[in-house]
Amino acid sequence: MDDKGTLIVISGFSGAGKGTIVKKLINTYDRYALSISMTTRAPREGERDGVEYFFSTKEQFEEKIKEGGFIEHACYCGNYYGTPRAYVEKQLAEGKDVILEIEIQGALQVKERFPESLLLFVTPPTAVELENRLRGRKTETEEQIAGRLSRAYEESEGMDNYDYIIINDNLDKCVEDVHSIALAAKCEPIRKKDFIKDIRNGLKAYSK
Ligand code: 5GP
Protein backbone atom coordinates (compact mmCIF):
# COMPACT_ATOMS: atom_id res chain seq x y z
CA MET A 1 0.00 0.00 0.00
CA ASP A 2 1.32 3.42 -0.96
CA ASP A 3 0.54 5.07 2.37
CA LYS A 4 2.76 2.71 4.34
CA GLY A 5 5.54 4.47 6.28
CA THR A 6 9.19 4.47 5.31
CA LEU A 7 11.85 2.62 7.26
CA ILE A 8 14.68 5.12 7.83
CA VAL A 9 17.95 3.77 9.14
CA ILE A 10 20.34 6.26 10.70
CA SER A 11 23.87 5.06 11.38
CA GLY A 12 27.05 6.90 12.10
CA PHE A 13 30.22 6.77 14.11
CA SER A 14 29.74 6.61 17.85
CA GLY A 15 29.91 10.29 18.88
CA ALA A 16 28.82 11.65 15.48
CA GLY A 17 25.72 13.23 17.00
CA LYS A 18 23.07 10.98 15.46
CA GLY A 19 21.17 10.70 18.73
CA THR A 20 20.83 14.49 18.95
CA ILE A 21 19.67 14.73 15.33
CA VAL A 22 17.08 12.00 15.83
CA LYS A 23 15.77 13.54 19.06
CA LYS A 24 15.30 16.92 17.39
CA LEU A 25 13.67 15.36 14.33
CA ILE A 26 11.16 13.44 16.45
CA ASN A 27 10.37 16.50 18.57
CA THR A 28 9.93 18.75 15.54
CA TYR A 29 7.78 16.60 13.25
CA ASP A 30 5.08 14.12 14.20
CA ARG A 31 5.39 11.96 11.10
CA TYR A 32 8.25 9.99 12.70
CA ALA A 33 8.27 7.14 15.21
CA LEU A 34 11.49 6.10 16.91
CA SER A 35 12.16 2.41 17.41
CA ILE A 36 13.57 1.56 20.84
CA SER A 37 16.23 -1.12 20.61
CA MET A 38 16.98 -3.94 22.97
CA THR A 39 20.55 -4.28 24.25
CA THR A 40 22.63 -6.32 26.65
CA ARG A 41 24.88 -3.31 27.36
CA ALA A 42 24.65 -1.90 30.90
CA PRO A 43 22.63 1.34 31.21
CA ARG A 44 24.68 4.55 31.31
CA GLU A 45 23.95 7.06 34.02
CA GLY A 46 20.51 8.56 33.46
CA GLU A 47 19.36 5.92 30.94
CA ARG A 48 15.98 4.37 31.71
CA ASP A 49 14.66 0.97 30.70
CA GLY A 50 12.09 1.35 27.91
CA VAL A 51 13.18 4.92 27.08
CA GLU A 52 16.71 4.88 25.61
CA TYR A 53 16.76 1.07 25.34
CA PHE A 54 15.10 -2.06 26.61
CA PHE A 55 17.92 -3.46 28.72
CA SER A 56 18.09 -7.24 28.81
CA THR A 57 20.29 -10.16 29.78
CA LYS A 58 22.17 -12.17 27.17
CA GLU A 59 19.76 -15.08 27.75
CA GLN A 60 16.64 -12.95 27.22
CA PHE A 61 18.18 -11.49 24.08
CA GLU A 62 19.09 -14.87 22.63
CA GLU A 63 15.58 -16.15 23.38
CA LYS A 64 14.11 -13.25 21.41
CA ILE A 65 16.44 -13.97 18.47
CA LYS A 66 15.16 -17.56 18.42
CA GLU A 67 11.54 -16.36 18.41
CA GLY A 68 12.22 -14.17 15.36
CA GLY A 69 11.47 -11.11 17.50
CA PHE A 70 14.02 -8.82 15.82
CA ILE A 71 14.08 -7.36 12.32
CA GLU A 72 17.86 -7.17 12.72
CA HIS A 73 20.42 -7.63 15.46
CA ALA A 74 24.18 -7.29 15.79
CA CYS A 75 27.04 -7.51 18.22
CA TYR A 76 28.77 -4.17 18.82
CA CYS A 77 31.81 -3.75 21.10
CA GLY A 78 30.95 -6.96 22.97
CA ASN A 79 27.20 -6.36 23.46
CA TYR A 80 24.08 -7.38 21.56
CA TYR A 81 21.80 -4.75 20.06
CA GLY A 82 18.57 -5.49 18.17
CA THR A 83 15.43 -3.88 16.73
CA PRO A 84 12.19 -5.41 18.08
CA ARG A 85 9.95 -6.38 15.17
CA ALA A 86 6.43 -5.75 16.52
CA TYR A 87 6.67 -1.98 17.09
CA VAL A 88 8.30 -1.30 13.71
CA GLU A 89 5.70 -3.27 11.75
CA LYS A 90 2.79 -1.63 13.58
CA GLN A 91 4.08 1.92 13.06
CA LEU A 92 4.87 1.33 9.38
CA ALA A 93 1.38 -0.07 8.83
CA GLU A 94 -0.06 3.07 10.43
CA GLY A 95 1.87 5.23 7.95
CA LYS A 96 4.58 6.49 10.31
CA ASP A 97 8.13 6.85 9.09
CA VAL A 98 10.07 4.69 11.50
CA ILE A 99 13.60 5.68 12.52
CA LEU A 100 16.13 3.03 13.47
CA GLU A 101 19.29 4.39 15.03
CA ILE A 102 21.54 1.38 14.52
CA GLU A 103 25.08 0.41 13.56
CA ILE A 104 26.27 -0.74 10.19
CA GLN A 105 25.89 -4.55 10.36
CA GLY A 106 22.25 -4.09 11.37
CA ALA A 107 21.73 -1.43 8.71
CA LEU A 108 22.90 -3.78 5.97
CA GLN A 109 20.58 -6.53 7.24
CA VAL A 110 17.68 -4.07 7.08
CA LYS A 111 18.54 -3.07 3.49
CA GLU A 112 18.64 -6.71 2.48
CA ARG A 113 15.30 -7.53 4.13
CA PHE A 114 13.58 -4.23 3.27
CA PRO A 115 15.16 -2.98 0.01
CA GLU A 116 12.94 0.13 -0.03
CA SER A 117 14.37 1.35 3.31
CA LEU A 118 16.53 4.51 3.38
CA LEU A 119 20.04 4.24 4.79
CA LEU A 120 21.57 7.46 6.12
CA PHE A 121 25.07 7.76 7.57
CA VAL A 122 25.92 10.62 9.94
CA THR A 123 29.54 11.72 10.27
CA PRO A 124 31.37 14.66 11.82
CA PRO A 125 33.37 16.79 9.34
CA THR A 126 36.75 15.31 10.43
CA ALA A 127 38.28 12.40 12.35
CA VAL A 128 39.78 14.73 14.96
CA GLU A 129 36.37 16.27 15.58
CA LEU A 130 35.02 12.76 16.24
CA GLU A 131 37.70 12.12 18.87
CA ASN A 132 36.95 15.49 20.53
CA ARG A 133 33.22 14.80 20.65
CA LEU A 134 33.70 11.30 22.11
CA ARG A 135 36.01 12.64 24.80
CA GLY A 136 33.76 15.62 25.48
CA ARG A 137 30.69 13.56 26.42
CA LYS A 138 32.63 11.84 29.21
CA THR A 139 30.52 8.69 29.17
CA GLU A 140 33.25 6.19 28.19
CA THR A 141 36.62 5.19 29.63
CA GLU A 142 39.82 5.84 27.63
CA GLU A 143 39.85 2.20 26.63
CA GLN A 144 36.25 2.38 25.39
CA ILE A 145 37.01 5.59 23.47
CA ALA A 146 39.96 3.90 21.77
CA GLY A 147 37.71 0.92 20.95
CA ARG A 148 35.02 3.14 19.46
CA LEU A 149 37.52 5.13 17.36
CA SER A 150 39.05 1.96 16.02
CA ARG A 151 35.58 0.65 15.28
CA ALA A 152 34.81 3.95 13.49
CA TYR A 153 37.67 3.28 11.09
CA GLU A 154 36.19 -0.13 10.26
CA GLU A 155 32.75 1.43 9.82
CA SER A 156 34.13 4.09 7.45
CA GLU A 157 34.77 1.27 5.00
CA GLY A 158 31.04 0.61 4.82
CA MET A 159 29.91 4.19 4.21
CA ASP A 160 29.58 3.58 0.45
CA ASN A 161 26.70 1.18 1.10
CA TYR A 162 24.48 3.98 2.43
CA ASP A 163 22.01 5.97 0.34
CA TYR A 164 22.93 9.34 1.90
CA ILE A 165 25.86 10.80 3.87
CA ILE A 166 24.92 13.49 6.40
CA ILE A 167 27.86 15.66 7.50
CA ASN A 168 27.07 16.95 10.96
CA ASP A 169 28.51 20.41 11.41
CA ASN A 170 25.20 22.13 12.07
CA LEU A 171 22.38 20.41 13.97
CA ASP A 172 19.44 22.30 12.40
CA LYS A 173 20.74 21.77 8.89
CA CYS A 174 21.21 18.04 9.53
CA VAL A 175 17.65 17.74 10.83
CA GLU A 176 16.31 19.51 7.74
CA ASP A 177 18.46 17.34 5.45
CA VAL A 178 17.05 14.16 6.99
CA HIS A 179 13.49 15.48 6.83
CA SER A 180 13.90 16.52 3.17
CA ILE A 181 15.23 13.09 2.28
CA ALA A 182 12.26 11.44 4.02
CA LEU A 183 9.80 13.67 2.15
CA ALA A 184 11.51 13.14 -1.21
CA ALA A 185 11.42 9.39 -0.69
CA LYS A 186 7.62 9.52 -0.60
CA CYS A 187 7.70 10.39 -4.32
CA GLU A 188 9.87 7.44 -5.34
CA PRO A 189 8.12 5.05 -7.76
CA ILE A 190 8.75 2.13 -5.39
CA ARG A 191 6.41 3.85 -2.89
CA LYS A 192 3.85 4.83 -5.53
CA LYS A 193 3.11 1.41 -6.96
CA ASP A 194 -0.66 1.55 -6.31
CA PHE A 195 -0.89 5.06 -7.72
CA ILE A 196 1.02 4.08 -10.87
CA LYS A 197 -1.21 1.04 -11.36
CA ASP A 198 -4.40 3.10 -10.88
CA ILE A 199 -3.48 5.89 -13.24
CA ARG A 200 -2.27 3.42 -15.83
CA ASN A 201 -5.64 1.64 -15.60
CA GLY A 202 -7.44 4.97 -15.83
CA LEU A 203 -5.49 5.92 -18.93
CA LYS A 204 -6.12 2.60 -20.64
CA ALA A 205 -9.50 3.85 -21.86
CA TYR A 206 -7.74 6.54 -23.89
CA SER A 207 -5.28 4.20 -25.48
CA LYS A 208 -5.55 3.97 -29.30
P1 5GP B 1 25.49 2.87 22.35
O1 5GP B 1 26.10 1.80 23.20
O2 5GP B 1 26.46 4.02 22.15
O3 5GP B 1 24.14 3.31 22.82
O4 5GP B 1 25.26 2.24 20.90
C1 5GP B 1 26.31 1.61 20.22
C2 5GP B 1 25.94 1.41 18.77
O5 5GP B 1 24.86 0.47 18.66
C3 5GP B 1 25.47 2.69 18.08
O6 5GP B 1 26.09 2.77 16.82
C4 5GP B 1 23.98 2.48 17.96
O7 5GP B 1 23.45 3.17 16.85
C5 5GP B 1 23.92 0.99 17.74
N1 5GP B 1 22.59 0.41 18.01
C6 5GP B 1 21.66 0.83 18.90
N2 5GP B 1 20.57 0.06 18.82
C7 5GP B 1 20.81 -0.87 17.86
C8 5GP B 1 20.04 -1.93 17.29
O8 5GP B 1 18.89 -2.21 17.64
N3 5GP B 1 20.63 -2.68 16.32
C9 5GP B 1 21.89 -2.43 15.87
N4 5GP B 1 22.36 -3.21 14.88
N5 5GP B 1 22.64 -1.43 16.37
C10 5GP B 1 22.10 -0.66 17.35
PDB file of C-alpha atoms and ligand atoms in Angstrom:
ATOM      1  CA  MET A   1       0.000   0.000   0.000  1.00  0.00           C
ATOM      2  CA  ASP A   2       1.324   3.420  -0.962  1.00  0.00           C
ATOM      3  CA  ASP A   3       0.544   5.071   2.368  1.00  0.00           C
ATOM      4  CA  LYS A   4       2.755   2.713   4.341  1.00  0.00           C
ATOM      5  CA  GLY A   5       5.541   4.466   6.279  1.00  0.00           C
ATOM      6  CA  THR A   6       9.190   4.465   5.314  1.00  0.00           C
ATOM      7  CA  LEU A   7      11.846   2.624   7.256  1.00  0.00           C
ATOM      8  CA  ILE A   8      14.676   5.122   7.833  1.00  0.00           C
ATOM      9  CA  VAL A   9      17.952   3.769   9.140  1.00  0.00           C
ATOM     10  CA  ILE A  10      20.343   6.265  10.698  1.00  0.00           C
ATOM     11  CA  SER A  11      23.868   5.056  11.382  1.00  0.00           C
ATOM     12  CA  GLY A  12      27.053   6.904  12.096  1.00  0.00           C
ATOM     13  CA  PHE A  13      30.216   6.769  14.114  1.00  0.00           C
ATOM     14  CA  SER A  14      29.736   6.612  17.853  1.00  0.00           C
ATOM     15  CA  GLY A  15      29.907  10.292  18.883  1.00  0.00           C
ATOM     16  CA  ALA A  16      28.823  11.649  15.477  1.00  0.00           C
ATOM     17  CA  GLY A  17      25.718  13.225  17.004  1.00  0.00           C
ATOM     18  CA  LYS A  18      23.074  10.979  15.458  1.00  0.00           C
ATOM     19  CA  GLY A  19      21.169  10.704  18.731  1.00  0.00           C
ATOM     20  CA  THR A  20      20.827  14.489  18.953  1.00  0.00           C
ATOM     21  CA  ILE A  21      19.669  14.731  15.333  1.00  0.00           C
ATOM     22  CA  VAL A  22      17.084  11.998  15.829  1.00  0.00           C
ATOM     23  CA  LYS A  23      15.769  13.543  19.058  1.00  0.00           C
ATOM     24  CA  LYS A  24      15.295  16.917  17.395  1.00  0.00           C
ATOM     25  CA  LEU A  25      13.675  15.356  14.326  1.00  0.00           C
ATOM     26  CA  ILE A  26      11.161  13.436  16.455  1.00  0.00           C
ATOM     27  CA  ASN A  27      10.366  16.497  18.574  1.00  0.00           C
ATOM     28  CA  THR A  28       9.928  18.749  15.538  1.00  0.00           C
ATOM     29  CA  TYR A  29       7.784  16.596  13.249  1.00  0.00           C
ATOM     30  CA  ASP A  30       5.084  14.119  14.202  1.00  0.00           C
ATOM     31  CA  ARG A  31       5.389  11.956  11.096  1.00  0.00           C
ATOM     32  CA  TYR A  32       8.246   9.986  12.704  1.00  0.00           C
ATOM     33  CA  ALA A  33       8.273   7.138  15.212  1.00  0.00           C
ATOM     34  CA  LEU A  34      11.489   6.096  16.910  1.00  0.00           C
ATOM     35  CA  SER A  35      12.160   2.411  17.409  1.00  0.00           C
ATOM     36  CA  ILE A  36      13.566   1.556  20.841  1.00  0.00           C
ATOM     37  CA  SER A  37      16.232  -1.122  20.608  1.00  0.00           C
ATOM     38  CA  MET A  38      16.982  -3.936  22.971  1.00  0.00           C
ATOM     39  CA  THR A  39      20.550  -4.276  24.253  1.00  0.00           C
ATOM     40  CA  THR A  40      22.630  -6.323  26.650  1.00  0.00           C
ATOM     41  CA  ARG A  41      24.876  -3.308  27.362  1.00  0.00           C
ATOM     42  CA  ALA A  42      24.649  -1.897  30.903  1.00  0.00           C
ATOM     43  CA  PRO A  43      22.629   1.335  31.212  1.00  0.00           C
ATOM     44  CA  ARG A  44      24.682   4.548  31.314  1.00  0.00           C
ATOM     45  CA  GLU A  45      23.951   7.059  34.023  1.00  0.00           C
ATOM     46  CA  GLY A  46      20.512   8.561  33.459  1.00  0.00           C
ATOM     47  CA  GLU A  47      19.355   5.916  30.944  1.00  0.00           C
ATOM     48  CA  ARG A  48      15.981   4.367  31.713  1.00  0.00           C
ATOM     49  CA  ASP A  49      14.657   0.969  30.701  1.00  0.00           C
ATOM     50  CA  GLY A  50      12.087   1.354  27.914  1.00  0.00           C
ATOM     51  CA  VAL A  51      13.179   4.919  27.078  1.00  0.00           C
ATOM     52  CA  GLU A  52      16.707   4.875  25.612  1.00  0.00           C
ATOM     53  CA  TYR A  53      16.758   1.069  25.341  1.00  0.00           C
ATOM     54  CA  PHE A  54      15.095  -2.059  26.611  1.00  0.00           C
ATOM     55  CA  PHE A  55      17.924  -3.456  28.722  1.00  0.00           C
ATOM     56  CA  SER A  56      18.089  -7.241  28.813  1.00  0.00           C
ATOM     57  CA  THR A  57      20.286 -10.164  29.782  1.00  0.00           C
ATOM     58  CA  LYS A  58      22.174 -12.166  27.165  1.00  0.00           C
ATOM     59  CA  GLU A  59      19.765 -15.083  27.753  1.00  0.00           C
ATOM     60  CA  GLN A  60      16.638 -12.947  27.223  1.00  0.00           C
ATOM     61  CA  PHE A  61      18.181 -11.488  24.077  1.00  0.00           C
ATOM     62  CA  GLU A  62      19.086 -14.869  22.632  1.00  0.00           C
ATOM     63  CA  GLU A  63      15.584 -16.148  23.380  1.00  0.00           C
ATOM     64  CA  LYS A  64      14.107 -13.254  21.407  1.00  0.00           C
ATOM     65  CA  ILE A  65      16.441 -13.966  18.475  1.00  0.00           C
ATOM     66  CA  LYS A  66      15.159 -17.558  18.425  1.00  0.00           C
ATOM     67  CA  GLU A  67      11.540 -16.365  18.415  1.00  0.00           C
ATOM     68  CA  GLY A  68      12.219 -14.167  15.361  1.00  0.00           C
ATOM     69  CA  GLY A  69      11.472 -11.115  17.497  1.00  0.00           C
ATOM     70  CA  PHE A  70      14.020  -8.821  15.821  1.00  0.00           C
ATOM     71  CA  ILE A  71      14.080  -7.356  12.323  1.00  0.00           C
ATOM     72  CA  GLU A  72      17.860  -7.174  12.720  1.00  0.00           C
ATOM     73  CA  HIS A  73      20.422  -7.628  15.455  1.00  0.00           C
ATOM     74  CA  ALA A  74      24.175  -7.285  15.794  1.00  0.00           C
ATOM     75  CA  CYS A  75      27.045  -7.512  18.221  1.00  0.00           C
ATOM     76  CA  TYR A  76      28.775  -4.170  18.821  1.00  0.00           C
ATOM     77  CA  CYS A  77      31.811  -3.749  21.102  1.00  0.00           C
ATOM     78  CA  GLY A  78      30.948  -6.956  22.971  1.00  0.00           C
ATOM     79  CA  ASN A  79      27.196  -6.364  23.460  1.00  0.00           C
ATOM     80  CA  TYR A  80      24.081  -7.381  21.564  1.00  0.00           C
ATOM     81  CA  TYR A  81      21.795  -4.745  20.057  1.00  0.00           C
ATOM     82  CA  GLY A  82      18.566  -5.489  18.174  1.00  0.00           C
ATOM     83  CA  THR A  83      15.435  -3.882  16.732  1.00  0.00           C
ATOM     84  CA  PRO A  84      12.189  -5.415  18.079  1.00  0.00           C
ATOM     85  CA  ARG A  85       9.947  -6.379  15.168  1.00  0.00           C
ATOM     86  CA  ALA A  86       6.434  -5.747  16.516  1.00  0.00           C
ATOM     87  CA  TYR A  87       6.671  -1.976  17.088  1.00  0.00           C
ATOM     88  CA  VAL A  88       8.299  -1.298  13.710  1.00  0.00           C
ATOM     89  CA  GLU A  89       5.703  -3.274  11.753  1.00  0.00           C
ATOM     90  CA  LYS A  90       2.793  -1.631  13.579  1.00  0.00           C
ATOM     91  CA  GLN A  91       4.077   1.920  13.059  1.00  0.00           C
ATOM     92  CA  LEU A  92       4.868   1.329   9.383  1.00  0.00           C
ATOM     93  CA  ALA A  93       1.377  -0.071   8.827  1.00  0.00           C
ATOM     94  CA  GLU A  94      -0.060   3.073  10.434  1.00  0.00           C
ATOM     95  CA  GLY A  95       1.872   5.227   7.951  1.00  0.00           C
ATOM     96  CA  LYS A  96       4.576   6.486  10.307  1.00  0.00           C
ATOM     97  CA  ASP A  97       8.132   6.854   9.088  1.00  0.00           C
ATOM     98  CA  VAL A  98      10.074   4.688  11.502  1.00  0.00           C
ATOM     99  CA  ILE A  99      13.597   5.681  12.523  1.00  0.00           C
ATOM    100  CA  LEU A 100      16.135   3.032  13.473  1.00  0.00           C
ATOM    101  CA  GLU A 101      19.289   4.393  15.030  1.00  0.00           C
ATOM    102  CA  ILE A 102      21.535   1.384  14.517  1.00  0.00           C
ATOM    103  CA  GLU A 103      25.076   0.413  13.562  1.00  0.00           C
ATOM    104  CA  ILE A 104      26.267  -0.741  10.191  1.00  0.00           C
ATOM    105  CA  GLN A 105      25.885  -4.553  10.357  1.00  0.00           C
ATOM    106  CA  GLY A 106      22.253  -4.094  11.373  1.00  0.00           C
ATOM    107  CA  ALA A 107      21.734  -1.426   8.706  1.00  0.00           C
ATOM    108  CA  LEU A 108      22.900  -3.775   5.971  1.00  0.00           C
ATOM    109  CA  GLN A 109      20.582  -6.528   7.244  1.00  0.00           C
ATOM    110  CA  VAL A 110      17.679  -4.069   7.078  1.00  0.00           C
ATOM    111  CA  LYS A 111      18.544  -3.065   3.487  1.00  0.00           C
ATOM    112  CA  GLU A 112      18.636  -6.710   2.481  1.00  0.00           C
ATOM    113  CA  ARG A 113      15.302  -7.532   4.128  1.00  0.00           C
ATOM    114  CA  PHE A 114      13.577  -4.233   3.266  1.00  0.00           C
ATOM    115  CA  PRO A 115      15.159  -2.979   0.013  1.00  0.00           C
ATOM    116  CA  GLU A 116      12.938   0.126  -0.025  1.00  0.00           C
ATOM    117  CA  SER A 117      14.372   1.354   3.309  1.00  0.00           C
ATOM    118  CA  LEU A 118      16.528   4.508   3.376  1.00  0.00           C
ATOM    119  CA  LEU A 119      20.043   4.240   4.787  1.00  0.00           C
ATOM    120  CA  LEU A 120      21.569   7.459   6.125  1.00  0.00           C
ATOM    121  CA  PHE A 121      25.070   7.756   7.572  1.00  0.00           C
ATOM    122  CA  VAL A 122      25.921  10.618   9.944  1.00  0.00           C
ATOM    123  CA  THR A 123      29.540  11.724  10.270  1.00  0.00           C
ATOM    124  CA  PRO A 124      31.370  14.662  11.820  1.00  0.00           C
ATOM    125  CA  PRO A 125      33.370  16.786   9.344  1.00  0.00           C
ATOM    126  CA  THR A 126      36.755  15.312  10.427  1.00  0.00           C
ATOM    127  CA  ALA A 127      38.277  12.396  12.353  1.00  0.00           C
ATOM    128  CA  VAL A 128      39.784  14.735  14.965  1.00  0.00           C
ATOM    129  CA  GLU A 129      36.369  16.272  15.582  1.00  0.00           C
ATOM    130  CA  LEU A 130      35.022  12.763  16.240  1.00  0.00           C
ATOM    131  CA  GLU A 131      37.702  12.120  18.869  1.00  0.00           C
ATOM    132  CA  ASN A 132      36.951  15.487  20.525  1.00  0.00           C
ATOM    133  CA  ARG A 133      33.216  14.799  20.655  1.00  0.00           C
ATOM    134  CA  LEU A 134      33.703  11.301  22.107  1.00  0.00           C
ATOM    135  CA  ARG A 135      36.010  12.635  24.797  1.00  0.00           C
ATOM    136  CA  GLY A 136      33.756  15.616  25.484  1.00  0.00           C
ATOM    137  CA  ARG A 137      30.688  13.565  26.417  1.00  0.00           C
ATOM    138  CA  LYS A 138      32.633  11.842  29.213  1.00  0.00           C
ATOM    139  CA  THR A 139      30.518   8.693  29.165  1.00  0.00           C
ATOM    140  CA  GLU A 140      33.247   6.195  28.186  1.00  0.00           C
ATOM    141  CA  THR A 141      36.616   5.187  29.630  1.00  0.00           C
ATOM    142  CA  GLU A 142      39.821   5.844  27.631  1.00  0.00           C
ATOM    143  CA  GLU A 143      39.846   2.199  26.625  1.00  0.00           C
ATOM    144  CA  GLN A 144      36.252   2.381  25.395  1.00  0.00           C
ATOM    145  CA  ILE A 145      37.006   5.585  23.472  1.00  0.00           C
ATOM    146  CA  ALA A 146      39.962   3.897  21.767  1.00  0.00           C
ATOM    147  CA  GLY A 147      37.711   0.923  20.947  1.00  0.00           C
ATOM    148  CA  ARG A 148      35.019   3.142  19.465  1.00  0.00           C
ATOM    149  CA  LEU A 149      37.521   5.130  17.355  1.00  0.00           C
ATOM    150  CA  SER A 150      39.050   1.956  16.015  1.00  0.00           C
ATOM    151  CA  ARG A 151      35.578   0.651  15.278  1.00  0.00           C
ATOM    152  CA  ALA A 152      34.815   3.949  13.493  1.00  0.00           C
ATOM    153  CA  TYR A 153      37.672   3.282  11.087  1.00  0.00           C
ATOM    154  CA  GLU A 154      36.188  -0.132  10.259  1.00  0.00           C
ATOM    155  CA  GLU A 155      32.750   1.430   9.818  1.00  0.00           C
ATOM    156  CA  SER A 156      34.133   4.086   7.450  1.00  0.00           C
ATOM    157  CA  GLU A 157      34.766   1.269   4.995  1.00  0.00           C
ATOM    158  CA  GLY A 158      31.035   0.609   4.825  1.00  0.00           C
ATOM    159  CA  MET A 159      29.909   4.185   4.209  1.00  0.00           C
ATOM    160  CA  ASP A 160      29.577   3.584   0.453  1.00  0.00           C
ATOM    161  CA  ASN A 161      26.697   1.181   1.101  1.00  0.00           C
ATOM    162  CA  TYR A 162      24.475   3.976   2.429  1.00  0.00           C
ATOM    163  CA  ASP A 163      22.011   5.967   0.338  1.00  0.00           C
ATOM    164  CA  TYR A 164      22.927   9.341   1.897  1.00  0.00           C
ATOM    165  CA  ILE A 165      25.857  10.804   3.866  1.00  0.00           C
ATOM    166  CA  ILE A 166      24.917  13.491   6.399  1.00  0.00           C
ATOM    167  CA  ILE A 167      27.865  15.661   7.502  1.00  0.00           C
ATOM    168  CA  ASN A 168      27.069  16.946  10.959  1.00  0.00           C
ATOM    169  CA  ASP A 169      28.513  20.411  11.408  1.00  0.00           C
ATOM    170  CA  ASN A 170      25.195  22.129  12.075  1.00  0.00           C
ATOM    171  CA  LEU A 171      22.376  20.412  13.971  1.00  0.00           C
ATOM    172  CA  ASP A 172      19.439  22.296  12.405  1.00  0.00           C
ATOM    173  CA  LYS A 173      20.738  21.771   8.888  1.00  0.00           C
ATOM    174  CA  CYS A 174      21.205  18.041   9.526  1.00  0.00           C
ATOM    175  CA  VAL A 175      17.649  17.736  10.828  1.00  0.00           C
ATOM    176  CA  GLU A 176      16.309  19.508   7.736  1.00  0.00           C
ATOM    177  CA  ASP A 177      18.456  17.340   5.450  1.00  0.00           C
ATOM    178  CA  VAL A 178      17.052  14.155   6.993  1.00  0.00           C
ATOM    179  CA  HIS A 179      13.491  15.482   6.832  1.00  0.00           C
ATOM    180  CA  SER A 180      13.900  16.524   3.166  1.00  0.00           C
ATOM    181  CA  ILE A 181      15.226  13.090   2.278  1.00  0.00           C
ATOM    182  CA  ALA A 182      12.258  11.437   4.019  1.00  0.00           C
ATOM    183  CA  LEU A 183       9.797  13.673   2.148  1.00  0.00           C
ATOM    184  CA  ALA A 184      11.511  13.144  -1.212  1.00  0.00           C
ATOM    185  CA  ALA A 185      11.424   9.390  -0.686  1.00  0.00           C
ATOM    186  CA  LYS A 186       7.624   9.517  -0.605  1.00  0.00           C
ATOM    187  CA  CYS A 187       7.703  10.386  -4.322  1.00  0.00           C
ATOM    188  CA  GLU A 188       9.868   7.442  -5.341  1.00  0.00           C
ATOM    189  CA  PRO A 189       8.125   5.048  -7.760  1.00  0.00           C
ATOM    190  CA  ILE A 190       8.754   2.125  -5.390  1.00  0.00           C
ATOM    191  CA  ARG A 191       6.414   3.851  -2.887  1.00  0.00           C
ATOM    192  CA  LYS A 192       3.854   4.826  -5.526  1.00  0.00           C
ATOM    193  CA  LYS A 193       3.114   1.413  -6.958  1.00  0.00           C
ATOM    194  CA  ASP A 194      -0.658   1.552  -6.309  1.00  0.00           C
ATOM    195  CA  PHE A 195      -0.886   5.063  -7.720  1.00  0.00           C
ATOM    196  CA  ILE A 196       1.019   4.083 -10.867  1.00  0.00           C
ATOM    197  CA  LYS A 197      -1.212   1.036 -11.355  1.00  0.00           C
ATOM    198  CA  ASP A 198      -4.399   3.096 -10.884  1.00  0.00           C
ATOM    199  CA  ILE A 199      -3.481   5.892 -13.241  1.00  0.00           C
ATOM    200  CA  ARG A 200      -2.271   3.419 -15.831  1.00  0.00           C
ATOM    201  CA  ASN A 201      -5.642   1.642 -15.600  1.00  0.00           C
ATOM    202  CA  GLY A 202      -7.439   4.968 -15.828  1.00  0.00           C
ATOM    203  CA  LEU A 203      -5.494   5.917 -18.927  1.00  0.00           C
ATOM    204  CA  LYS A 204      -6.116   2.603 -20.640  1.00  0.00           C
ATOM    205  CA  ALA A 205      -9.501   3.846 -21.861  1.00  0.00           C
ATOM    206  CA  TYR A 206      -7.737   6.544 -23.891  1.00  0.00           C
ATOM    207  CA  SER A 207      -5.282   4.200 -25.478  1.00  0.00           C
ATOM    208  CA  LYS A 208      -5.552   3.970 -29.299  1.00  0.00           C
TER     209      LYS A 208
HETATM  210  P1  5GP B   1      25.495   2.867  22.350  1.00  0.00           P
HETATM  211  O1  5GP B   1      26.097   1.796  23.195  1.00  0.00           O
HETATM  212  O2  5GP B   1      26.457   4.022  22.147  1.00  0.00           O
HETATM  213  O3  5GP B   1      24.144   3.314  22.817  1.00  0.00           O
HETATM  214  O4  5GP B   1      25.257   2.239  20.898  1.00  0.00           O
HETATM  215  C1  5GP B   1      26.313   1.612  20.224  1.00  0.00           C
HETATM  216  C2  5GP B   1      25.938   1.410  18.768  1.00  0.00           C
HETATM  217  O5  5GP B   1      24.860   0.473  18.657  1.00  0.00           O
HETATM  218  C3  5GP B   1      25.467   2.693  18.084  1.00  0.00           C
HETATM  219  O6  5GP B   1      26.089   2.771  16.817  1.00  0.00           O
HETATM  220  C4  5GP B   1      23.978   2.480  17.957  1.00  0.00           C
HETATM  221  O7  5GP B   1      23.452   3.171  16.850  1.00  0.00           O
HETATM  222  C5  5GP B   1      23.920   0.986  17.745  1.00  0.00           C
HETATM  223  N1  5GP B   1      22.591   0.411  18.011  1.00  0.00           N
HETATM  224  C6  5GP B   1      21.658   0.829  18.897  1.00  0.00           C
HETATM  225  N2  5GP B   1      20.567   0.057  18.818  1.00  0.00           N
HETATM  226  C7  5GP B   1      20.808  -0.871  17.856  1.00  0.00           C
HETATM  227  C8  5GP B   1      20.036  -1.934  17.288  1.00  0.00           C
HETATM  228  O8  5GP B   1      18.894  -2.212  17.644  1.00  0.00           O
HETATM  229  N3  5GP B   1      20.628  -2.678  16.315  1.00  0.00           N
HETATM  230  C9  5GP B   1      21.895  -2.434  15.872  1.00  0.00           C
HETATM  231  N4  5GP B   1      22.358  -3.208  14.882  1.00  0.00           N
HETATM  232  N5  5GP B   1      22.637  -1.434  16.369  1.00  0.00           N
HETATM  233  C10 5GP B   1      22.100  -0.659  17.354  1.00  0.00           C
END
